[in-house]
CSV table of C-alpha atoms in Angstrom, one decimal:
chain,number,residue,atom,x,y,z
A,1,UNK,CA,1.6,-12.0,-16.0
A,2,UNK,CA,2.6,-15.0,-18.0
A,3,UNK,CA,5.8,-15.6,-15.9
A,4,UNK,CA,3.9,-15.0,-12.8
A,5,UNK,CA,1.3,-17.9,-13.7
A,6,UNK,CA,4.3,-20.2,-15.0
A,7,UNK,CA,5.6,-19.9,-11.4
A,8,UNK,CA,2.7,-20.1,-9.7
A,9,UNK,CA,2.0,-23.6,-11.8
A,10,UNK,CA,5.3,-25.0,-10.8
A,11,UNK,CA,4.8,-23.7,-7.2
A,12,UNK,CA,1.6,-25.8,-7.3
A,13,UNK,CA,2.8,-28.9,-9.1
A,14,UNK,CA,5.8,-29.5,-6.3
A,15,UNK,CA,3.3,-28.5,-3.8
A,16,UNK,CA,1.2,-31.6,-4.9
A,17,UNK,CA,4.1,-33.8,-5.1
A,18,UNK,CA,5.0,-32.8,-1.5
A,19,UNK,CA,8.6,-31.2,-3.0
A,20,UNK,CA,8.3,-28.2,-0.8
A,21,UNK,CA,11.0,-26.8,1.4
A,22,UNK,CA,10.2,-27.5,5.2
A,23,UNK,CA,8.2,-24.6,6.9
A,24,UNK,CA,6.6,-24.0,3.6
A,25,UNK,CA,3.1,-22.9,5.1
A,26,UNK,CA,0.6,-25.2,4.4
A,27,UNK,CA,-1.7,-22.9,1.9
A,28,UNK,CA,1.7,-23.1,-0.4
A,29,UNK,CA,3.3,-20.3,-1.9
A,30,UNK,CA,2.1,-18.0,-4.6
A,31,UNK,CA,3.4,-15.0,-6.5
A,32,UNK,CA,1.2,-12.2,-6.7
A,33,UNK,CA,0.8,-10.0,-10.1
A,34,UNK,CA,0.4,-6.2,-9.1
A,35,UNK,CA,0.9,-2.7,-10.2
A,36,UNK,CA,1.4,0.7,-8.7
A,37,UNK,CA,-0.5,3.2,-10.3
A,38,UNK,CA,-1.5,6.7,-10.1
A,39,UNK,CA,-4.5,8.7,-9.0
A,40,UNK,CA,-5.0,11.6,-11.7
A,41,UNK,CA,-5.6,14.8,-10.6
A,42,UNK,CA,-9.4,14.6,-12.1
A,43,UNK,CA,-9.8,11.5,-9.5
A,44,UNK,CA,-9.7,8.6,-12.4
A,45,UNK,CA,-7.1,5.9,-12.4
A,46,UNK,CA,-4.2,5.8,-14.6
A,47,UNK,CA,-5.9,2.3,-16.1
A,48,UNK,CA,-9.6,1.3,-16.5
A,49,UNK,CA,-11.2,-1.2,-14.4
A,50,UNK,CA,-10.6,-4.1,-17.2
A,51,UNK,CA,-7.2,-4.0,-17.3
A,52,UNK,CA,-7.0,-3.2,-13.2
A,53,UNK,CA,-9.2,-6.5,-12.4
A,54,UNK,CA,-6.6,-8.8,-14.3
A,55,UNK,CA,-4.4,-7.9,-11.1
A,56,UNK,CA,-3.9,-9.8,-7.7
A,57,UNK,CA,-3.1,-6.7,-5.9
A,58,UNK,CA,-3.4,-3.1,-6.9
A,59,UNK,CA,-1.9,-0.1,-5.1
A,60,UNK,CA,-2.9,3.6,-6.0
A,61,UNK,CA,-0.8,6.6,-5.4
A,62,UNK,CA,-1.1,10.2,-5.3
A,63,UNK,CA,1.7,11.7,-6.6
A,64,UNK,CA,0.5,14.9,-9.5
A,65,UNK,CA,-1.5,17.7,-8.1
A,66,UNK,CA,-0.3,17.7,-4.8
A,67,UNK,CA,-1.2,21.5,-4.1
A,68,UNK,CA,-5.1,21.0,-4.8
A,69,UNK,CA,-7.4,22.1,-2.2
A,70,UNK,CA,-8.3,20.1,0.3
A,71,UNK,CA,-11.8,18.7,-0.6
A,72,UNK,CA,-10.5,18.0,-4.0
A,73,UNK,CA,-7.6,15.9,-2.5
A,74,UNK,CA,-10.1,13.8,-0.5
A,75,UNK,CA,-12.3,13.2,-3.0
A,76,UNK,CA,-9.2,11.4,-5.1
A,77,UNK,CA,-8.2,9.6,-2.2
A,78,UNK,CA,-11.6,8.3,-1.4
A,79,UNK,CA,-12.2,7.9,-5.3
A,80,UNK,CA,-9.3,5.6,-5.5
A,81,UNK,CA,-10.4,3.6,-2.1
A,82,UNK,CA,-13.7,3.1,-3.1
A,83,UNK,CA,-12.6,1.1,-6.3
A,84,UNK,CA,-13.3,-2.3,-5.9
A,85,UNK,CA,-9.9,-2.9,-7.6
A,86,UNK,CA,-7.4,-0.8,-5.1
A,87,UNK,CA,-6.0,-2.9,-2.7
A,88,UNK,CA,-3.5,-0.4,-1.1
A,89,UNK,CA,-3.2,3.3,-0.9
A,90,UNK,CA,0.8,3.9,-1.2
A,91,UNK,CA,2.2,6.7,1.4
A,92,UNK,CA,-1.0,8.2,1.9
A,93,UNK,CA,-0.2,11.2,3.2
A,94,UNK,CA,2.5,12.0,0.5
A,95,UNK,CA,5.1,13.6,3.1
A,96,UNK,CA,8.7,13.5,2.1
A,97,UNK,CA,11.1,14.1,5.3
A,98,UNK,CA,12.5,17.5,5.4
A,99,UNK,CA,11.2,18.0,1.8
A,100,UNK,CA,7.2,17.9,1.3
A,101,UNK,CA,4.6,18.2,3.9
A,102,UNK,CA,1.5,15.9,3.9
A,103,UNK,CA,-1.0,16.3,2.0
A,104,UNK,CA,-4.4,18.5,3.8
A,105,UNK,CA,-6.5,15.3,3.5
A,106,UNK,CA,-9.6,14.6,5.8
A,107,UNK,CA,-8.3,12.1,7.6
A,108,UNK,CA,-11.6,10.9,9.2
A,109,UNK,CA,-13.5,10.6,5.8
A,110,UNK,CA,-10.3,8.9,4.7
A,111,UNK,CA,-9.8,5.9,7.6
A,112,UNK,CA,-13.6,5.6,7.6
A,113,UNK,CA,-13.7,4.6,3.8
A,114,UNK,CA,-10.5,2.6,4.2
A,115,UNK,CA,-12.0,0.6,6.7
A,116,UNK,CA,-15.6,0.4,5.1
A,117,UNK,CA,-13.8,-1.3,1.8
A,118,UNK,CA,-10.8,-2.9,3.5
A,119,UNK,CA,-8.6,-1.0,1.3
A,120,UNK,CA,-5.2,-1.1,3.1
A,121,UNK,CA,-3.3,2.3,4.3
A,122,UNK,CA,0.5,1.5,3.5
A,123,UNK,CA,3.1,2.4,6.1
A,124,UNK,CA,5.9,3.2,3.7
A,125,UNK,CA,9.3,2.3,5.2
A,126,UNK,CA,11.5,4.7,3.2
A,127,UNK,CA,13.7,6.9,5.7
A,128,UNK,CA,12.7,9.6,3.3
A,129,UNK,CA,8.9,9.2,3.7
A,130,UNK,CA,8.1,7.0,7.0
A,131,UNK,CA,4.4,7.2,5.7
A,132,UNK,CA,1.8,7.0,7.9
A,133,UNK,CA,3.6,8.6,11.0
A,134,UNK,CA,2.8,6.4,14.0
A,135,UNK,CA,0.1,9.1,15.3
A,136,UNK,CA,-1.4,8.5,12.1
A,137,UNK,CA,-1.2,4.9,11.9
A,138,UNK,CA,-2.8,4.5,15.3
A,139,UNK,CA,-6.1,6.6,14.6
A,140,UNK,CA,-6.5,4.3,11.4
A,141,UNK,CA,-6.4,1.4,13.4
A,142,UNK,CA,-8.9,2.5,15.7
A,143,UNK,CA,-10.8,3.6,13.2
A,144,UNK,CA,-11.0,-0.3,11.7
A,145,UNK,CA,-8.3,0.1,9.1
A,146,UNK,CA,-5.7,-2.2,8.1
A,147,UNK,CA,-2.3,-1.3,7.2
A,148,UNK,CA,0.1,-2.8,4.5
A,149,UNK,CA,4.0,-2.5,5.4
A,150,UNK,CA,6.5,-1.2,2.8
A,151,UNK,CA,9.7,-0.6,2.0
A,152,UNK,CA,9.0,1.4,-1.0
A,153,UNK,CA,12.6,0.1,-2.3
A,154,UNK,CA,13.9,1.1,-5.9
A,155,UNK,CA,17.1,-0.8,-5.4
A,156,UNK,CA,17.8,-4.1,-4.1
A,157,UNK,CA,19.8,-2.7,-1.1
A,158,UNK,CA,16.8,-0.8,-0.2
A,159,UNK,CA,14.4,-3.6,0.4
A,160,UNK,CA,15.7,-3.8,4.4
A,161,UNK,CA,13.9,-0.3,4.9
A,162,UNK,CA,10.5,-2.3,5.3
A,163,UNK,CA,12.5,-3.0,8.7
A,164,UNK,CA,11.5,1.0,9.3
A,165,UNK,CA,7.9,0.2,8.1
A,166,UNK,CA,7.3,-2.4,10.6
A,167,UNK,CA,9.0,-0.4,14.0
A,168,UNK,CA,6.4,2.5,12.6
A,169,UNK,CA,3.8,0.0,12.6
A,170,UNK,CA,5.2,-0.8,16.3
A,171,UNK,CA,4.8,2.5,17.6
A,172,UNK,CA,1.7,2.7,16.3
A,173,UNK,CA,0.7,-0.4,18.4
A,174,UNK,CA,-0.5,-2.0,15.2
A,175,UNK,CA,-0.6,-5.9,15.8
A,176,UNK,CA,-0.1,-8.5,13.6
A,177,UNK,CA,-3.9,-8.9,12.7
A,178,UNK,CA,-3.8,-5.3,11.4
A,179,UNK,CA,-1.2,-5.9,8.7
A,180,UNK,CA,-2.4,-7.3,5.5
A,181,UNK,CA,1.2,-8.8,5.1
A,182,UNK,CA,1.2,-11.0,8.1
A,183,UNK,CA,-1.8,-13.4,6.0
């Protein structure tokens, strides 16, 4: 948090002094302080609201207890979507290509809640996930949802996976206005 604050203060000072690289956006540049946290088996989030309120970006994901009944998985996902602190639901279907099927969620309810709250649904560009699939991402956009494109990089050489996420979004007919990364 301190490093991010110091960088942002430096960037603001450089912008005010006119010392920015050519092509810098007129609104400047900021580093966001964020986290990814678990949607627990009981539907609670890993961190308390007081801590979550201090982040610029909160990503929630469901990794544990993926074999719960549909109603319970949906309830957990909706709980995270409705949290005032969660900005993005990561790899919403939970799929791992050739290893794990999609979560059994009530997708209409998920899309409706995400659209109502403005919570973005991730298109994960990892070739092991590619989640949301284009067909489901298209339905999300049609329902009024926002998308977030991510590489799911765990190593620097995986940062290029964001391209796969962009390709998924294009196959879903998503436009820049549907993708939070373009803002």
